[in-house]
CSV table of C-alpha atoms in Angstrom, one decimal:
chain,number,residue,atom,x,y,z
A,272,UNK,CA,-12.0,13.3,-6.0
A,273,UNK,CA,-8.3,13.3,-5.8
A,274,UNK,CA,-6.4,14.5,-9.0
A,275,UNK,CA,-2.8,13.7,-10.0
A,276,UNK,CA,-0.1,16.3,-10.2
A,277,UNK,CA,3.2,16.2,-12.3
A,278,UNK,CA,6.0,15.1,-10.3
A,279,UNK,CA,7.9,18.3,-11.2
A,280,UNK,CA,5.2,20.3,-9.6
A,281,UNK,CA,5.8,18.9,-6.1
A,282,UNK,CA,7.7,21.7,-4.8
A,283,UNK,CA,5.0,24.2,-5.7
A,284,UNK,CA,2.4,22.0,-4.1
A,285,UNK,CA,4.2,21.6,-0.8
A,286,UNK,CA,4.5,25.2,0.3
A,287,UNK,CA,5.2,24.4,4.1
A,288,UNK,CA,8.0,23.0,6.1
A,289,UNK,CA,7.9,19.3,6.5
A,290,UNK,CA,9.1,18.1,10.0
A,291,UNK,CA,9.3,14.5,8.7
A,292,UNK,CA,9.3,12.8,5.6
A,293,UNK,CA,8.9,9.0,5.6
A,294,UNK,CA,9.5,6.7,2.7
A,295,UNK,CA,10.5,3.2,1.8
A,296,UNK,CA,13.5,2.4,-0.4
A,297,UNK,CA,12.9,-0.6,-2.8
A,298,UNK,CA,14.2,-2.5,-6.0
A,299,UNK,CA,11.6,-0.4,-7.7
A,300,UNK,CA,13.0,2.7,-9.3
A,301,UNK,CA,9.7,4.3,-8.4
A,302,UNK,CA,11.0,4.7,-4.8
A,303,UNK,CA,13.3,7.4,-6.0
A,304,UNK,CA,10.6,9.7,-7.7
A,305,UNK,CA,8.9,11.3,-4.9
A,306,UNK,CA,12.0,11.7,-2.5
A,307,UNK,CA,13.8,13.3,-5.1
A,308,UNK,CA,11.4,16.0,-5.6
A,309,UNK,CA,10.6,16.4,-2.0
A,310,UNK,CA,14.4,17.1,-1.5
A,311,UNK,CA,13.6,20.4,-3.1
A,312,UNK,CA,11.2,21.3,-0.5
A,313,UNK,CA,11.9,22.4,3.0
A,314,UNK,CA,12.4,19.2,4.9
A,315,UNK,CA,13.8,19.0,8.5
A,316,UNK,CA,14.1,15.0,8.9
A,317,UNK,CA,13.9,12.1,6.7
A,318,UNK,CA,13.1,8.5,7.7
A,319,UNK,CA,13.8,5.8,5.0
A,320,UNK,CA,12.5,2.2,5.8
A,321,UNK,CA,14.4,-0.6,3.7
A,322,UNK,CA,13.8,-4.3,3.5
A,323,UNK,CA,16.9,-5.9,4.6
A,324,UNK,CA,15.9,-9.1,3.0
A,325,UNK,CA,15.8,-7.3,-0.4
A,326,UNK,CA,18.7,-5.4,0.1
A,327,UNK,CA,20.9,-7.0,-2.6
A,328,UNK,CA,18.2,-6.2,-5.2
A,329,UNK,CA,17.7,-2.5,-4.2
A,330,UNK,CA,20.7,-1.3,-6.1
A,331,UNK,CA,21.6,0.8,-3.2
A,332,UNK,CA,18.3,3.0,-3.7
A,333,UNK,CA,18.1,3.7,0.1
A,334,UNK,CA,21.7,5.4,0.2
A,335,UNK,CA,20.6,7.4,-3.2
A,336,UNK,CA,17.6,8.6,-1.2
A,337,UNK,CA,19.9,9.7,1.5
A,338,UNK,CA,22.1,11.6,-0.9
A,339,UNK,CA,19.1,13.8,-2.0
A,340,UNK,CA,19.0,15.5,1.4
A,341,UNK,CA,21.7,17.6,3.4
A,342,UNK,CA,24.1,15.5,5.4
A,343,UNK,CA,22.6,14.6,8.6
A,344,UNK,CA,18.9,14.9,7.8
A,345,UNK,CA,18.0,11.2,6.8
A,346,UNK,CA,18.5,7.9,8.6
A,347,UNK,CA,17.6,4.4,7.4
A,348,UNK,CA,15.7,1.8,9.4
A,349,UNK,CA,15.8,-1.7,8.3
A,350,UNK,CA,12.9,-4.2,8.1
A,351,UNK,CA,12.7,-7.8,7.1
A,352,UNK,CA,9.3,-8.9,5.3
A,353,UNK,CA,10.0,-12.2,6.9
A,354,UNK,CA,9.3,-11.0,10.5
A,355,UNK,CA,6.4,-8.9,10.9
A,356,UNK,CA,6.5,-8.5,14.8
A,357,UNK,CA,10.0,-7.1,14.8
A,358,UNK,CA,9.0,-4.8,11.9
A,359,UNK,CA,6.2,-3.3,13.7
A,360,UNK,CA,8.5,-2.5,16.7
A,361,UNK,CA,10.8,-0.9,14.4
A,362,UNK,CA,8.0,1.3,13.1
A,363,UNK,CA,6.5,2.0,16.2
A,364,UNK,CA,9.9,3.1,17.8
A,365,UNK,CA,10.7,5.5,14.9
A,366,UNK,CA,8.5,8.0,16.6
A,367,UNK,CA,10.1,7.9,20.0
A,368,UNK,CA,11.8,11.1,20.7
A,369,UNK,CA,10.0,13.3,18.6
A,370,UNK,CA,8.6,16.1,20.9
A,371,UNK,CA,5.4,17.7,20.4
A,372,UNK,CA,4.4,15.0,17.9
A,373,UNK,CA,0.8,16.1,17.4
A,374,UNK,CA,1.8,19.4,16.0
A,375,UNK,CA,4.4,18.2,13.6
A,376,UNK,CA,3.8,17.9,10.0
A,377,UNK,CA,4.5,14.7,8.1
A,378,UNK,CA,4.6,13.5,4.6
A,379,UNK,CA,4.5,9.7,4.1
A,380,UNK,CA,5.4,8.4,0.7
A,381,UNK,CA,3.3,5.0,0.5
A,382,UNK,CA,4.6,4.0,-3.1
A,383,UNK,CA,7.2,1.4,-2.3
A,384,UNK,CA,6.0,0.1,1.2
A,385,UNK,CA,4.7,-3.3,1.4
A,386,UNK,CA,1.1,-3.4,2.1
A,387,UNK,CA,1.7,-5.1,5.1
A,388,UNK,CA,4.3,-2.5,6.6
A,389,UNK,CA,2.2,0.6,5.3
A,390,UNK,CA,-0.7,-0.6,7.2
A,391,UNK,CA,1.3,-1.0,10.4
A,392,UNK,CA,2.7,2.5,9.8
A,393,UNK,CA,-0.8,3.9,9.4
A,394,UNK,CA,-2.0,2.1,12.6
A,395,UNK,CA,0.8,3.4,14.7
A,396,UNK,CA,0.2,7.0,13.2
A,397,UNK,CA,-3.4,6.5,14.1
A,398,UNK,CA,-2.6,5.3,17.8
A,399,UNK,CA,-0.1,8.3,18.0
A,400,UNK,CA,-3.3,10.6,17.7
A,401,UNK,CA,-1.3,12.6,15.1
A,402,UNK,CA,-4.1,14.7,13.5
A,403,UNK,CA,-5.4,13.4,10.2
A,404,UNK,CA,-4.5,17.1,8.7
A,405,UNK,CA,-0.8,16.8,9.7
A,406,UNK,CA,-0.4,13.5,7.7
A,407,UNK,CA,-0.1,14.1,3.8
A,408,UNK,CA,0.3,10.7,1.9
A,409,UNK,CA,1.9,10.5,-1.4
A,410,UNK,CA,1.7,7.8,-4.2
A,411,UNK,CA,3.8,7.7,-7.4
A,412,UNK,CA,2.1,6.0,-10.4
A,413,UNK,CA,3.5,3.6,-12.6
A,414,UNK,CA,3.8,4.0,-16.4
A,415,UNK,CA,3.8,0.4,-17.2
A,416,UNK,CA,3.8,-2.8,-15.1
A,417,UNK,CA,5.9,-6.1,-15.7
A,418,UNK,CA,7.7,-4.2,-18.1
A,419,UNK,CA,10.1,-6.9,-19.1
A,420,UNK,CA,7.3,-9.2,-20.2
A,421,UNK,CA,6.0,-8.0,-23.8
A,422,UNK,CA,3.3,-10.7,-23.9
A,423,UNK,CA,0.2,-9.3,-22.3
A,424,UNK,CA,-1.2,-12.4,-20.9
A,425,UNK,CA,2.3,-13.4,-19.3
A,426,UNK,CA,2.7,-10.1,-17.4
A,427,UNK,CA,3.3,-10.6,-13.6
A,428,UNK,CA,4.3,-9.0,-10.5
A,429,UNK,CA,4.8,-11.8,-8.2
A,430,UNK,CA,4.7,-15.6,-8.3
A,431,UNK,CA,3.9,-18.1,-5.5
A,432,UNK,CA,2.4,-17.4,-2.2
A,433,UNK,CA,4.3,-18.0,1.3
A,434,UNK,CA,2.5,-17.1,4.6
A,435,UNK,CA,-1.0,-15.7,5.0
A,436,UNK,CA,-1.2,-13.8,8.1
A,437,UNK,CA,-3.1,-11.1,9.9
A,438,UNK,CA,-1.6,-7.7,9.6
A,439,UNK,CA,-0.5,-6.6,13.2
A,440,UNK,CA,-2.7,-4.2,14.5
A,441,UNK,CA,-5.5,-5.4,12.3
A,442,UNK,CA,-6.3,-8.9,13.7
A,443,UNK,CA,-10.1,-8.0,14.1
A,444,UNK,CA,-12.4,-10.2,16.2
A,445,UNK,CA,-13.3,-13.6,14.7
A,446,UNK,CA,-16.5,-14.9,16.3
A,447,UNK,CA,-16.3,-18.7,15.9
A,448,UNK,CA,-20.1,-18.8,15.8
A,449,UNK,CA,-20.3,-16.6,12.6
A,450,UNK,CA,-19.5,-17.2,9.1
A,451,UNK,CA,-16.6,-15.4,7.3
A,452,UNK,CA,-17.1,-12.9,4.5
A,453,UNK,CA,-13.9,-12.0,2.5
A,454,UNK,CA,-13.8,-8.7,0.8
A,455,UNK,CA,-11.0,-8.4,-1.7
A,456,UNK,CA,-9.6,-5.2,-3.4
A,457,UNK,CA,-8.4,-7.0,-6.4
A,458,UNK,CA,-5.1,-5.8,-8.1
A,459,UNK,CA,-3.2,-7.6,-11.0
A,460,UNK,CA,-1.7,-10.3,-8.9
A,461,UNK,CA,-4.1,-13.2,-9.9
A,462,UNK,CA,-2.1,-16.3,-8.5
A,463,UNK,CA,-1.6,-14.6,-5.2
A,464,UNK,CA,-5.1,-13.6,-5.0
A,465,UNK,CA,-6.4,-17.1,-5.7
A,466,UNK,CA,-4.1,-18.7,-3.2
A,467,UNK,CA,-5.4,-16.3,-0.4
A,468,UNK,CA,-8.7,-17.0,-1.1
A,469,UNK,CA,-8.3,-20.8,-1.3
A,470,UNK,CA,-6.4,-20.9,2.0
A,471,UNK,CA,-8.8,-18.6,3.8
A,472,UNK,CA,-11.9,-20.5,2.5
A,473,UNK,CA,-14.5,-17.8,3.2
A,474,UNK,CA,-18.1,-18.6,3.4
A,475,UNK,CA,-18.8,-15.8,1.0
A,476,UNK,CA,-16.7,-13.4,-1.0
A,477,UNK,CA,-16.9,-9.8,-2.5
A,478,UNK,CA,-14.3,-9.2,-5.4
A,479,UNK,CA,-13.6,-5.4,-6.1
A,480,UNK,CA,-12.3,-4.0,-9.3
A,481,UNK,CA,-11.1,-0.4,-9.9
A,482,UNK,CA,-13.4,2.0,-11.6
A,483,UNK,CA,-10.4,4.5,-12.4
A,484,UNK,CA,-6.7,4.3,-12.6
A,485,UNK,CA,-3.5,5.8,-11.1
A,486,UNK,CA,-1.6,4.6,-14.1
A,487,UNK,CA,-2.1,5.5,-17.8
A,488,UNK,CA,-0.7,2.2,-18.9
A,489,UNK,CA,-3.0,0.2,-20.9
A,490,UNK,CA,-1.5,-3.0,-19.2
A,491,UNK,CA,-2.4,-1.8,-15.7
A,492,UNK,CA,-5.9,-0.8,-16.8
A,493,UNK,CA,-6.9,-3.9,-18.9
A,494,UNK,CA,-5.0,-6.2,-16.4
A,495,UNK,CA,-7.0,-5.3,-13.5
A,496,UNK,CA,-10.2,-5.8,-15.3
A,497,UNK,CA,-9.1,-9.1,-16.7
A,498,UNK,CA,-7.9,-10.5,-13.4
A,499,UNK,CA,-11.2,-9.5,-11.6
A,500,UNK,CA,-13.1,-11.3,-14.4
A,501,UNK,CA,-10.9,-14.5,-14.2
A,502,UNK,CA,-11.6,-14.4,-10.3
A,503,UNK,CA,-15.4,-13.9,-10.8
A,504,UNK,CA,-15.4,-16.9,-13.2
A,505,UNK,CA,-13.6,-19.1,-10.9
A,506,UNK,CA,-15.6,-17.9,-7.7
A,507,UNK,CA,-19.1,-18.1,-9.4
A,508,UNK,CA,-20.8,-17.2,-6.2
A,509,UNK,CA,-18.7,-14.0,-5.6
A,510,UNK,CA,-20.2,-10.6,-5.4
A,511,UNK,CA,-18.7,-8.1,-7.7
A,512,UNK,CA,-18.1,-4.4,-6.9
A,513,UNK,CA,-16.2,-1.2,-8.1
A,514,UNK,CA,-13.7,0.9,-6.0
A,515,UNK,CA,-11.8,4.0,-6.5
A,516,UNK,CA,-7.9,3.8,-6.5
A,517,UNK,CA,-7.1,7.5,-6.3
A,518,UNK,CA,-8.8,8.6,-3.0
A,519,UNK,CA,-9.0,6.6,0.2
A,520,UNK,CA,-12.1,8.0,1.7
A,521,UNK,CA,-14.5,6.6,-1.0
A,522,UNK,CA,-12.7,3.3,-0.5
A,523,UNK,CA,-13.4,3.3,3.3
A,524,UNK,CA,-17.2,4.1,2.6
A,525,UNK,CA,-17.5,1.3,-0.1
A,526,UNK,CA,-16.2,-1.1,2.5
A,527,UNK,CA,-18.6,0.0,5.1
A,528,UNK,CA,-21.3,-0.5,2.5
A,529,UNK,CA,-20.3,-4.2,1.8
A,530,UNK,CA,-19.7,-4.9,5.3
A,531,UNK,CA,-23.2,-3.6,6.3
A,532,UNK,CA,-24.5,-6.2,3.8
A,533,UNK,CA,-22.8,-9.1,5.7
A,534,UNK,CA,-23.3,-7.8,9.3
A,535,UNK,CA,-24.0,-11.2,10.6
A,536,UNK,CA,-20.5,-12.3,9.3
A,537,UNK,CA,-16.8,-11.7,10.4
A,538,UNK,CA,-15.4,-9.5,7.9
A,539,UNK,CA,-11.8,-10.0,6.5
A,540,UNK,CA,-10.2,-7.5,4.1
A,541,UNK,CA,-7.5,-8.2,1.8
A,542,UNK,CA,-6.0,-5.0,0.1
A,543,UNK,CA,-4.3,-6.2,-3.0
A,544,UNK,CA,-4.6,-3.2,-5.4
A,545,UNK,CA,-2.6,0.1,-5.0
A,546,UNK,CA,-1.4,1.8,-1.6
A,547,UNK,CA,-4.1,4.4,-2.0
A,548,UNK,CA,-7.0,1.9,-1.6
A,549,UNK,CA,-4.8,0.2,1.0
A,550,UNK,CA,-4.9,3.4,3.3
A,551,UNK,CA,-8.6,3.1,2.8
A,552,UNK,CA,-8.8,-0.3,4.0
A,553,UNK,CA,-6.7,0.5,6.8
A,554,UNK,CA,-8.9,3.6,7.9
A,555,UNK,CA,-12.2,1.6,7.7
A,556,UNK,CA,-10.6,-1.3,9.9
A,557,UNK,CA,-9.2,1.5,12.4
A,558,UNK,CA,-12.8,2.7,12.7
A,559,UNK,CA,-14.3,-0.9,13.0
A,560,UNK,CA,-11.6,-2.9,15.1
A,561,UNK,CA,-13.7,-6.1,14.8
A,562,UNK,CA,-12.4,-6.3,11.0
A,563,UNK,CA,-9.4,-8.3,10.2
A,564,UNK,CA,-7.1,-7.4,7.4
A,565,UNK,CA,-5.1,-10.3,6.0
A,566,UNK,CA,-1.8,-10.3,4.1
A,567,UNK,CA,-0.1,-13.0,1.7
A,568,UNK,CA,3.4,-12.8,1.2
A,569,UNK,CA,4.9,-13.6,-2.1
A,570,UNK,CA,7.7,-16.1,-2.9
A,571,UNK,CA,9.0,-14.3,-5.7
A,572,UNK,CA,8.7,-10.7,-7.2
A,573,UNK,CA,9.4,-9.6,-10.8
A,574,UNK,CA,12.2,-7.5,-9.7
A,575,UNK,CA,13.7,-6.6,-13.1
A,576,UNK,CA,10.6,-5.4,-14.4
A,577,UNK,CA,8.1,-4.9,-11.7
A,578,UNK,CA,7.2,-1.2,-12.8
A,579,UNK,CA,8.4,1.7,-14.9
A,580,UNK,CA,7.9,4.9,-13.0
A,581,UNK,CA,5.4,7.3,-14.3
A,582,UNK,CA,5.4,11.2,-14.4
A,583,UNK,CA,2.3,11.6,-12.0
A,584,UNK,CA,1.7,11.3,-8.4
A,585,UNK,CA,-1.1,11.8,-6.0
A,586,UNK,CA,-1.3,13.5,-2.6
A,587,UNK,CA,-4.0,12.9,-0.2
A,588,UNK,CA,-5.2,12.6,3.6
A,589,UNK,CA,-6.8,9.4,5.1
């Protein structure tokens, strides 16, 4: 099982030259944690994604990341969370012009990508046939969630739900003659999860809760179980299961196990926990292209207090 390391040990952990470091700037200060330490390693090129529709809330974090690296090493590529198709094109073309792609060493900081953009990036890396051993993923944990809300029961990361859409590259194959089974990797965004389930109206439902936690924050640990319990009470016929959030491989195997129990149904996955488990969902769907991954956009984020950065991070292969 994957173990966390202190962010100050990153330089000692990455003892080789990184051809491309890929990350995403965000309104979260967590977006700075791993890039700042990766800059102390040997890095040739840096690709920074940034969501243009949130640029006014990012506090210049994309330029802050650029400043960590030698002049000319880093470039910023802009996405827009409202337009998934153009985003996919930007992500796909970021690999254009890279010679000998399959022999390059990549580190991808998953921390503050949206789940949707991260899944598209993961799909592109898979389609480019870059060896799994050549792509190391990272994730910086959080010390606390919804830090600006002291009332435990009122903590929130997002409110409202906009569009529900299939993630590009993960549309699956929905047989109209079959029933639909939805598997949710539950996080702590209760309202967003309820809205997704209600709109998709699956015939059957599996609700997963984490059995371990990246964050040492009591709010993260307790909230996940609390939200999962509330969902189980609302959707009484739902199956419950546990999954890890610190290693994508067991997540993939857990999804395989659940899907095999519903082999006569169309399988839809909603990855709503952390980015490590999201990579696990993407890995399973890549191996099972008939599976669909759905994504629900949020209308409002808790920009002021979304998270407080922790001191530990994870590195993992898919």
